[in-house]
mmCIF file of C-alpha atoms and ligand atoms in Angstrom:
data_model
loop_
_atom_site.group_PDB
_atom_site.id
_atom_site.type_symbol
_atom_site.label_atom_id
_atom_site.label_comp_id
_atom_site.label_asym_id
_atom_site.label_seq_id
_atom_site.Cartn_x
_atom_site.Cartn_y
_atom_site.Cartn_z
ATOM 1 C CA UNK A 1 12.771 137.645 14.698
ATOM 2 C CA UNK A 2 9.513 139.615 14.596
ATOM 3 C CA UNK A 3 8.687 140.531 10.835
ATOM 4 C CA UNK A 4 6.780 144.145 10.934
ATOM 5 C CA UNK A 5 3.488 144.243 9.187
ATOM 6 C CA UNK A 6 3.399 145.929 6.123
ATOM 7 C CA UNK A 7 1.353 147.910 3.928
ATOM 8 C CA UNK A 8 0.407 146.613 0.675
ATOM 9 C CA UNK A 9 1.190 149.441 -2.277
ATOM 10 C CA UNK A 10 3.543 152.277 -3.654
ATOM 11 C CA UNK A 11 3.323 155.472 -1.333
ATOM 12 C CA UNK A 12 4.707 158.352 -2.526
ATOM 13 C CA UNK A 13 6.463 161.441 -0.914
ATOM 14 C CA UNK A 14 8.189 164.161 -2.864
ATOM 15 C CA UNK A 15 11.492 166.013 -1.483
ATOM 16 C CA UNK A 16 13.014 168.925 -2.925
ATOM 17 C CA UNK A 17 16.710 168.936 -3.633
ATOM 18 C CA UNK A 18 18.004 172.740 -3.771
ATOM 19 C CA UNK A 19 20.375 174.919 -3.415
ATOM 20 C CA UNK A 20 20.862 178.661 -3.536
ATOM 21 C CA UNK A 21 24.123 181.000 -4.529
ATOM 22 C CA UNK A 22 25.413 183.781 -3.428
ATOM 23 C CA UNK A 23 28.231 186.210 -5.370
ATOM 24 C CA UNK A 24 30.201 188.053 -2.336
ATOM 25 C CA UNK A 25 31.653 190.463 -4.897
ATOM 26 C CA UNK A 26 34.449 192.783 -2.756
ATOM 27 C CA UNK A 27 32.931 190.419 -0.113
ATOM 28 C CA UNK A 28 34.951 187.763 -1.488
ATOM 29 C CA UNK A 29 38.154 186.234 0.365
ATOM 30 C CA UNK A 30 40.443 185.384 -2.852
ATOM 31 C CA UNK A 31 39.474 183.583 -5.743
ATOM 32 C CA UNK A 32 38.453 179.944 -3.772
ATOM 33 C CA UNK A 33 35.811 181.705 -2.159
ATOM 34 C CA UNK A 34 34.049 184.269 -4.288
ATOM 35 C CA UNK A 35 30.646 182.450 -3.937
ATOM 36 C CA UNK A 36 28.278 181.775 -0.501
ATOM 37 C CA UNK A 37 26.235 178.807 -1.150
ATOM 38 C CA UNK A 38 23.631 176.488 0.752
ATOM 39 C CA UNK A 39 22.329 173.387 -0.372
ATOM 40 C CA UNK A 40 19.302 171.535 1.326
ATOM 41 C CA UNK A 41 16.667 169.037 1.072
ATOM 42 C CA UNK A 42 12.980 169.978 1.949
ATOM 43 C CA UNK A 43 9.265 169.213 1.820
ATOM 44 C CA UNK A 44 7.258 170.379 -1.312
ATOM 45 C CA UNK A 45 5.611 172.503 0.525
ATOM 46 C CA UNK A 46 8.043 173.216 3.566
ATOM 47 C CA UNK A 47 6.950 170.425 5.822
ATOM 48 C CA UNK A 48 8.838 168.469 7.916
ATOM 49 C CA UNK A 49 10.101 164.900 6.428
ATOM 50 C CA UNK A 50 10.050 162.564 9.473
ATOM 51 C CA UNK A 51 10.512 159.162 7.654
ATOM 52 C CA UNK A 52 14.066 160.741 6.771
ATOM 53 C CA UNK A 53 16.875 159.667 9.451
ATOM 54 C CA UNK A 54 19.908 162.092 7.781
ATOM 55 C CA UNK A 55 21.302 162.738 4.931
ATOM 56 C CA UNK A 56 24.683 163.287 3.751
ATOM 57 C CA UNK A 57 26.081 165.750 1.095
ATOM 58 C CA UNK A 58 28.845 164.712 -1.194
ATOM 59 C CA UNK A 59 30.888 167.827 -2.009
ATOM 60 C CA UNK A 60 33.554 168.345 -4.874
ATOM 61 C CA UNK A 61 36.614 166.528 -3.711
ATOM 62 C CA UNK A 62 38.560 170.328 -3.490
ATOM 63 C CA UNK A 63 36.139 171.172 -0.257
ATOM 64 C CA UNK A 64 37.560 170.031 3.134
ATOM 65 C CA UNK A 65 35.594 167.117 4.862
ATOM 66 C CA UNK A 66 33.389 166.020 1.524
ATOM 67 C CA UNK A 67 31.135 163.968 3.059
ATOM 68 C CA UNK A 68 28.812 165.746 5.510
ATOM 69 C CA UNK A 69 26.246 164.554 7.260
ATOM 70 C CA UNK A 70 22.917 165.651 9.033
ATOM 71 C CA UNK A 71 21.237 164.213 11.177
ATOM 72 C CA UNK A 72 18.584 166.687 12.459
ATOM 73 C CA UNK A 73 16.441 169.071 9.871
ATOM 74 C CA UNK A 74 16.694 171.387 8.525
ATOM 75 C CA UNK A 75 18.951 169.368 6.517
ATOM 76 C CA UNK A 76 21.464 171.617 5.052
ATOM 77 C CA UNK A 77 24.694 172.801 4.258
ATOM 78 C CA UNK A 78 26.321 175.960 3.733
ATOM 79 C CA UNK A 79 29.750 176.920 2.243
ATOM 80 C CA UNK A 80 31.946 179.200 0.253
ATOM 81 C CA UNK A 81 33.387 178.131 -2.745
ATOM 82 C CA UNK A 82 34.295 178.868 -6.718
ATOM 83 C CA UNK A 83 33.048 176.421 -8.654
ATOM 84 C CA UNK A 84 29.996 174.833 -9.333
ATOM 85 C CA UNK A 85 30.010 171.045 -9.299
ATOM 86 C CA UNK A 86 27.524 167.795 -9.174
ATOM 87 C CA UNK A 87 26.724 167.627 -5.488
ATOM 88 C CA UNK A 88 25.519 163.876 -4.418
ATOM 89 C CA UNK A 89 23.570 163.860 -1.504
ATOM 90 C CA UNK A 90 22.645 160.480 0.043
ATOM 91 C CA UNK A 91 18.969 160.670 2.012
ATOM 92 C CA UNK A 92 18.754 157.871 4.912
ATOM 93 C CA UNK A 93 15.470 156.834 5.791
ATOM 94 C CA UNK A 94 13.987 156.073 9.115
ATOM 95 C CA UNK A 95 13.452 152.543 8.358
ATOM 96 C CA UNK A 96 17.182 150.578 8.161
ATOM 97 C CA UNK A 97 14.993 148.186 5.415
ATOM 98 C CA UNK A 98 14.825 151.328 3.057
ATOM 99 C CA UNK A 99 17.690 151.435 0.634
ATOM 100 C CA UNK A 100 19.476 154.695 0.943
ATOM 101 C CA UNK A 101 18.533 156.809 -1.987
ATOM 102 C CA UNK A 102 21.031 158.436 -4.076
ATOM 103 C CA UNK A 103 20.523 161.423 -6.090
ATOM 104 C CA UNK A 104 22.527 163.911 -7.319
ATOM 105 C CA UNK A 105 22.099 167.772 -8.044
ATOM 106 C CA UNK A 106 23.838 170.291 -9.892
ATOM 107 C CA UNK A 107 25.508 173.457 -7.839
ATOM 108 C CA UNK A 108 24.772 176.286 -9.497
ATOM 109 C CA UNK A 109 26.368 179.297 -9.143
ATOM 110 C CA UNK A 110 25.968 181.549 -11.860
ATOM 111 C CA UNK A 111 22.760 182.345 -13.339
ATOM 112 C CA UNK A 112 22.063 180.269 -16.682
ATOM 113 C CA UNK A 113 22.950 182.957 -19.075
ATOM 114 C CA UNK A 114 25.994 183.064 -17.451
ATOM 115 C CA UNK A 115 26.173 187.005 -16.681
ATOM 116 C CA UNK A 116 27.609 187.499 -13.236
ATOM 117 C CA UNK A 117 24.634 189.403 -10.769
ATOM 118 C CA UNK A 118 24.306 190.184 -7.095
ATOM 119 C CA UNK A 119 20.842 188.001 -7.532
ATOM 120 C CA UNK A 120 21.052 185.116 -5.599
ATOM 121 C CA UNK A 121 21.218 181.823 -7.861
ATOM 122 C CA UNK A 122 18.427 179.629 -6.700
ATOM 123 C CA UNK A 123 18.427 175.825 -8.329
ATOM 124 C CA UNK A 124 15.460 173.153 -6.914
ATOM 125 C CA UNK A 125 14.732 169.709 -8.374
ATOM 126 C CA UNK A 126 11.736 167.153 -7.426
ATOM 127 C CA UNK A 127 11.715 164.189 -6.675
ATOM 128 C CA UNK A 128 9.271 161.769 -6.026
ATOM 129 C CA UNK A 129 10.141 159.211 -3.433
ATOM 130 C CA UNK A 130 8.445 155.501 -4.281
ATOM 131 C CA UNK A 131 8.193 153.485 -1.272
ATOM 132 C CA UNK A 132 6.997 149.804 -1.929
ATOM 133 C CA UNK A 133 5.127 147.703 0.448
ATOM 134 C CA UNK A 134 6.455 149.728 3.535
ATOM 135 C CA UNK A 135 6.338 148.370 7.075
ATOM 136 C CA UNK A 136 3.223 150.180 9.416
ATOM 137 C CA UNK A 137 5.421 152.390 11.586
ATOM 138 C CA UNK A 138 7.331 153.633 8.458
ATOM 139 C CA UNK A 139 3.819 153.762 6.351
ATOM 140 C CA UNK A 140 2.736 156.338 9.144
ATOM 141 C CA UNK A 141 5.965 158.200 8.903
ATOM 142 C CA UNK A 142 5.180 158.809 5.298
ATOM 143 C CA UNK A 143 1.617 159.048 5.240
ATOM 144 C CA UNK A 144 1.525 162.450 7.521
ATOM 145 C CA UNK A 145 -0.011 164.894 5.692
ATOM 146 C CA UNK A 146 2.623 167.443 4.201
ATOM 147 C CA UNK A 147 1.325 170.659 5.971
ATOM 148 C CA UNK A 148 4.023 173.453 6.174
ATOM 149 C CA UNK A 149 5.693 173.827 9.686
ATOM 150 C CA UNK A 150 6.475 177.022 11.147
ATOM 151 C CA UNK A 151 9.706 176.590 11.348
ATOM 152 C CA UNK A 152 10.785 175.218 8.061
ATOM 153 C CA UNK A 153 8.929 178.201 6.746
ATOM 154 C CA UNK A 154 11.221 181.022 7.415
ATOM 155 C CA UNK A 155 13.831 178.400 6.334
ATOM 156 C CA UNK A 156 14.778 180.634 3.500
ATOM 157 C CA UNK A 157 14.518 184.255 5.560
ATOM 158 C CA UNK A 158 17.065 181.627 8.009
ATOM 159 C CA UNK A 159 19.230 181.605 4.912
ATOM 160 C CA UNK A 160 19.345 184.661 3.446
ATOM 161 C CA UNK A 161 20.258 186.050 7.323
ATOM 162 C CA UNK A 162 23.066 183.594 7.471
ATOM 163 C CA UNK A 163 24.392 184.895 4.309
ATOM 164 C CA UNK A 164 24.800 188.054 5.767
ATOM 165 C CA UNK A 165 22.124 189.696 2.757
ATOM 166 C CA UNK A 166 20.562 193.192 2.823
ATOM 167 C CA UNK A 167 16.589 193.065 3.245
ATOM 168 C CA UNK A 168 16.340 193.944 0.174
ATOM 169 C CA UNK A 169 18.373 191.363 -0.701
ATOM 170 C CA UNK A 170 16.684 188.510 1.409
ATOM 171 C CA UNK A 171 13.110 190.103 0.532
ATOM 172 C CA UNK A 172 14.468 189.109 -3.217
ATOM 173 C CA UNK A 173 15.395 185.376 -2.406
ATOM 174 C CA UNK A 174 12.415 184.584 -0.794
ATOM 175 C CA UNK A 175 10.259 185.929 -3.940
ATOM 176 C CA UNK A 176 12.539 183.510 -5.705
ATOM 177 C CA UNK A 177 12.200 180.563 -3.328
ATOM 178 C CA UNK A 178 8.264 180.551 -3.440
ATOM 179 C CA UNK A 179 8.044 181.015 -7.148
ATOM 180 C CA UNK A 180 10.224 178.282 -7.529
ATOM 181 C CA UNK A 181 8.322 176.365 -5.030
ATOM 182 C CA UNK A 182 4.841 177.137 -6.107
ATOM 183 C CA UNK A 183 6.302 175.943 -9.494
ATOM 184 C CA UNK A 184 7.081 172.419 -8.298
ATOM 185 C CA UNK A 185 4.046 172.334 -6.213
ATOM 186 C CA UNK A 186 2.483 172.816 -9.680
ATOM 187 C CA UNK A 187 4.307 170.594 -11.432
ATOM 188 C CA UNK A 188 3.478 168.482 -8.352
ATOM 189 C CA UNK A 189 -0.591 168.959 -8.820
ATOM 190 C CA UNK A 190 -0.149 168.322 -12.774
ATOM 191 C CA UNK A 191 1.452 164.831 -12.015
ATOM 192 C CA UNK A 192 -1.320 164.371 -9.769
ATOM 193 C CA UNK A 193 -4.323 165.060 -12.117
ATOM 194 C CA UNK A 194 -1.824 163.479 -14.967
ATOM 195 C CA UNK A 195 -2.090 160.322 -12.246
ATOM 196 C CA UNK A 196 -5.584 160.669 -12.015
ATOM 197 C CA UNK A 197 -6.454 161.152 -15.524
ATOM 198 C CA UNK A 198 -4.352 157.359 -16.034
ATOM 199 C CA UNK A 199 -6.402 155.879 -13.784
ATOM 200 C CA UNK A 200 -9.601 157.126 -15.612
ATOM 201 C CA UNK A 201 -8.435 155.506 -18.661
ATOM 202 C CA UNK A 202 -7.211 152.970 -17.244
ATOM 203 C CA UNK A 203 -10.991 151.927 -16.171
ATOM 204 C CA UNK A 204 -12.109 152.983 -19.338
ATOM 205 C CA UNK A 205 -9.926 150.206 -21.042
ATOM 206 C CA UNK A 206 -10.948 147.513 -18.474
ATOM 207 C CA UNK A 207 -14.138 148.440 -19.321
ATOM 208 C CA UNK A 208 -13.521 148.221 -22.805
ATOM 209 C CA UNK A 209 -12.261 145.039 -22.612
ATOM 210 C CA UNK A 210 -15.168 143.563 -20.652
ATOM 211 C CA UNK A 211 -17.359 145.006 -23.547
ATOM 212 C CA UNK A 212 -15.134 143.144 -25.633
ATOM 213 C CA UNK A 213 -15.147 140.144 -23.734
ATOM 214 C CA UNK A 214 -19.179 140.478 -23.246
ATOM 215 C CA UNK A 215 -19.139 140.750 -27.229
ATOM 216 C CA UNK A 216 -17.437 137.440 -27.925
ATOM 217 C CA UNK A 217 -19.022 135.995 -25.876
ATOM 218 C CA UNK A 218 -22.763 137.424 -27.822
ATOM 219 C CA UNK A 219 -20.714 136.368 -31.038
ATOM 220 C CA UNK A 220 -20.348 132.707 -30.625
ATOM 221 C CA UNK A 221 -24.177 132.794 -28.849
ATOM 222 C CA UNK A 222 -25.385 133.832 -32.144
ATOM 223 C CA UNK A 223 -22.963 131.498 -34.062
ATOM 224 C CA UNK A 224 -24.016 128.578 -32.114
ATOM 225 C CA UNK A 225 -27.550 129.872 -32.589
ATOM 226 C CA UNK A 226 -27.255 129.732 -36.513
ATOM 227 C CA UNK A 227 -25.727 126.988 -36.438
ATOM 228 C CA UNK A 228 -28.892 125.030 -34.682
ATOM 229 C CA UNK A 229 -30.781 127.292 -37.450
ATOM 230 C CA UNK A 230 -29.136 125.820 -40.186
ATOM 231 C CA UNK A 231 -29.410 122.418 -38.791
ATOM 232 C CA UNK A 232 -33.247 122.694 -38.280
ATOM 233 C CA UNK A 233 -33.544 123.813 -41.641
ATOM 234 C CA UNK A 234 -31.609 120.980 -42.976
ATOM 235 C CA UNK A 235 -34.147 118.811 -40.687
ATOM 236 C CA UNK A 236 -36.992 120.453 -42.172
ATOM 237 C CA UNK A 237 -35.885 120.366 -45.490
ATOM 238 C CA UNK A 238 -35.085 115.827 -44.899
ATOM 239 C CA UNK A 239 -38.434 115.810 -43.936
ATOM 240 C CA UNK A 240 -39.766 117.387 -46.777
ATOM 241 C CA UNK A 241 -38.003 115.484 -48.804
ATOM 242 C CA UNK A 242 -39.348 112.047 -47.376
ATOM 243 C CA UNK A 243 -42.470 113.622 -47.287
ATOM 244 C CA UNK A 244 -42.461 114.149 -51.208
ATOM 245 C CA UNK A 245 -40.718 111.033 -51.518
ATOM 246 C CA UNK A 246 -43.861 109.344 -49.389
ATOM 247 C CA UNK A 247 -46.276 110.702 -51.600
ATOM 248 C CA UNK A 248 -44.590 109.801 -54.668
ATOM 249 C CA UNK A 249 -44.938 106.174 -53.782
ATOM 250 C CA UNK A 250 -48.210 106.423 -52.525
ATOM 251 C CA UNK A 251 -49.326 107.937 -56.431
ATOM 252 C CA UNK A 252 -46.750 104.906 -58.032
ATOM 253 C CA UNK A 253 -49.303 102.512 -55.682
ATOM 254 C CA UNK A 254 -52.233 104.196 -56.857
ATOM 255 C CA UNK A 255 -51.131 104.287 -60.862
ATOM 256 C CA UNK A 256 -50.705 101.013 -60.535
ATOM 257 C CA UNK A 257 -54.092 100.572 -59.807
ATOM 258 C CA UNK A 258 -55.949 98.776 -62.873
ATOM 259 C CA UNK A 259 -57.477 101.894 -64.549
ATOM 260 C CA UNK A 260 -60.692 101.259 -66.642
ATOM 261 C CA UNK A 261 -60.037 102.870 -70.368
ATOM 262 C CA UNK A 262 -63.120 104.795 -70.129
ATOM 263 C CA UNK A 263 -62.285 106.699 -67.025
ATOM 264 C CA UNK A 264 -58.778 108.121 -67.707
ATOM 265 C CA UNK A 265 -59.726 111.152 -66.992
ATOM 266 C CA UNK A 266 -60.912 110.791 -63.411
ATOM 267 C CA UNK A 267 -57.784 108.758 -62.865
ATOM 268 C CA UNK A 268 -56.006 112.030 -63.937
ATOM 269 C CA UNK A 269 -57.985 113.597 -61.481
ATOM 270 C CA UNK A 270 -56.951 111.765 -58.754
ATOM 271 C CA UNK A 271 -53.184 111.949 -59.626
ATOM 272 C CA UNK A 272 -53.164 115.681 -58.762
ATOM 273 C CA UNK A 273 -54.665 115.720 -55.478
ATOM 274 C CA UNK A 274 -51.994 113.310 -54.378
ATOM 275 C CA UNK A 275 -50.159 116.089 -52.881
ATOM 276 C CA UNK A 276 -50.114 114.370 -48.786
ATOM 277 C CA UNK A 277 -51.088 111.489 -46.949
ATOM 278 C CA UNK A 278 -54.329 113.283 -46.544
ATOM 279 C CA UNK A 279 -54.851 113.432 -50.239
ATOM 280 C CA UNK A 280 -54.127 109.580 -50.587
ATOM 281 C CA UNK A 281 -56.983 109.304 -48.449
ATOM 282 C CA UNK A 282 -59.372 111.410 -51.152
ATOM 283 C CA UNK A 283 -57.301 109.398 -53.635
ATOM 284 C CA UNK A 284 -58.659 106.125 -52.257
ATOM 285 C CA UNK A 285 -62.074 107.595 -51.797
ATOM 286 C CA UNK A 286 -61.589 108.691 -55.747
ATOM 287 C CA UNK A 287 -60.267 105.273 -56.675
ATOM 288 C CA UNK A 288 -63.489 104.206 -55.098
ATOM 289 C CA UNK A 289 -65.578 106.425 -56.981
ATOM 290 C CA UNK A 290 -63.027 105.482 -60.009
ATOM 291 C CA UNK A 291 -63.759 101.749 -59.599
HETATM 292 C C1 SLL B 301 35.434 171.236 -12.028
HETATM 293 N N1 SLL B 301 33.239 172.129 -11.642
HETATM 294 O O1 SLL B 301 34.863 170.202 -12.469
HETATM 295 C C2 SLL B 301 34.581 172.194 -11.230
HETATM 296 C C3 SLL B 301 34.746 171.852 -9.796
HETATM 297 C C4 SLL B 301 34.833 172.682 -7.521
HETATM 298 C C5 SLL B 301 34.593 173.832 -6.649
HETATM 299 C C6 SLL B 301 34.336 172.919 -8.913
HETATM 300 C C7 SLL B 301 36.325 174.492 -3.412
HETATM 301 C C8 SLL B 301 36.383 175.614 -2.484
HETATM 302 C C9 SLL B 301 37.458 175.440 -1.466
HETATM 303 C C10 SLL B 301 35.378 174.729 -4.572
HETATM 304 O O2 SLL B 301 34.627 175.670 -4.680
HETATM 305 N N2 SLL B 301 35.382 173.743 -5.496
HETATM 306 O O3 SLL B 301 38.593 175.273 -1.826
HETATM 307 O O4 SLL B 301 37.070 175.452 -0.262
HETATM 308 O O5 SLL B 301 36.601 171.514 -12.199
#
């Protein structure tokens, strides 16, 4: 079997998952179909999605044929209806290694406040597509850069004509359609600078932890440092100590000496200056003079 390169890292591509509503007022046939609907999934900003292979929209259970699948883009559906419900739409990718992604989306038909209008409902979700590790050919599928096509942009004048809409009408929905869209691709840039802005800190706290490291590492220099200080001290401080201790037997020797009673004091004398070995020297020298 022949095992496809792949690309080391997490490549993202977002999708938009959308769909807009229609009321058909007198329009409508009955009660089951009061509403014209379309739902769809598209580039962020209207490009085409060529890592996708098809995708197939799970309709309520009431709808004839629930599951329906497409294979080439634009990939859409359109249908009448009453009610809204959670539509799950399955995305296929290119790749047969890619697991199917599920995601779900709610079909809205009446405006959030609930007030019935002849505005078309328009609902749009992102979502950010993670692909790990990705073979080459896909990683080239899904590193094109997302540049609008042609086509998919009159995707929503397409719509709005196949809904049978005044001008007017489809002038409205696409003013909808872009805000909404120039609203995700915002939300889209914040996530990126958000992305960016983690990555800053993100260096920031290696580098802080370096510092940190760097710091220790100073610490238990200086430690080890004081330590030998301390130590040296100690040394000096022995040697002093033998030093004095030296000296003191060198002055016991020289008390010893026989002193003459007349010459105490120069023997006092010489008992001061016994402060080092050079001294015992001057001592002897005095002892000479002494004796
Ligand atoms: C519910 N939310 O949970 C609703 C389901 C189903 C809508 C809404 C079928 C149209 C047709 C249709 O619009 N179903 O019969 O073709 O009860």
């Amino acid at each position: 079997m022949v095992t496809q390169k792949r690309i080391k890292g997490n490549f993202e591509r977002s999708i938009i998952v959308g769909s807009i509503s229609h009321w058909l007022g007198k329009k409508a046939d009955g009660h089951t179909h009061t509403h014209k609907w379309s739902a769809y999934i598209k580039g962020i900003n209207n490009e085409e999605l060529p890592f996708i292979k098809k995708v197939v929209f799970h309709l309520h259970s009431s709808f004839k044929n629930p599951n329906r699948a497409v294979e080439i883009p634009p990939y859409e559906i359109s249908e009448t209806g009453w009610g809204e419900f959670d539509l799950g739409v399955t995305v296929y990718f290119v790749d047969p290694n890619e697991k199917p992604l599920d995601l779900f989306h709610l079909l809205r038909l009446h405006p959030p406040d609930g007030v019935k209008t002849k505005q078309p409902v328009v609902s749009e979700t992102l979502d950010v597509i993670i692909f790990h590790d990705p073979t080459e050919s896909f990683y080239n599928l899904i590193k094109l850069p997302e540049k609008p096509a042609e086509a998919a942009k009159n995707h929503a004048l397409k719509l709005a004509q196949d809904q049978n809409l005044t001008l007017q009408e489809q002038a409205e929905i696409n003013k909808l359609i872009d805000g909404r869209t120039k609203t995700i691709a915002d939300v889209q840039k914040y996530r990126d600078m958000w992305k960016e802005k983690e990555g800053e800190s993100l260096q920031l706290y290696q580098s802080i932890q370096q510092m940190e490291k760097t710091k220790l590492i100073y610490q238990k220099k200086l430690e080890k440092y004081n330590q030998m200080k301390q130590q040296q001290q100690q040394q000096q401080q022995q040697q002093q100590q033998i030093d004095t201790n030296m000296t003191d037997v060198n002055s016991n020797v020289i008390n010893q000496q026989p002193i003459p009673m007349d010459l105490t004091t120069a023997a006092t004398t010489t008992t001061t200056n016994t402060n080092n070995t050079t001294a015992f020297t001057t001592t002897t020298n005095s002892n000479t003079v002494i004796i």
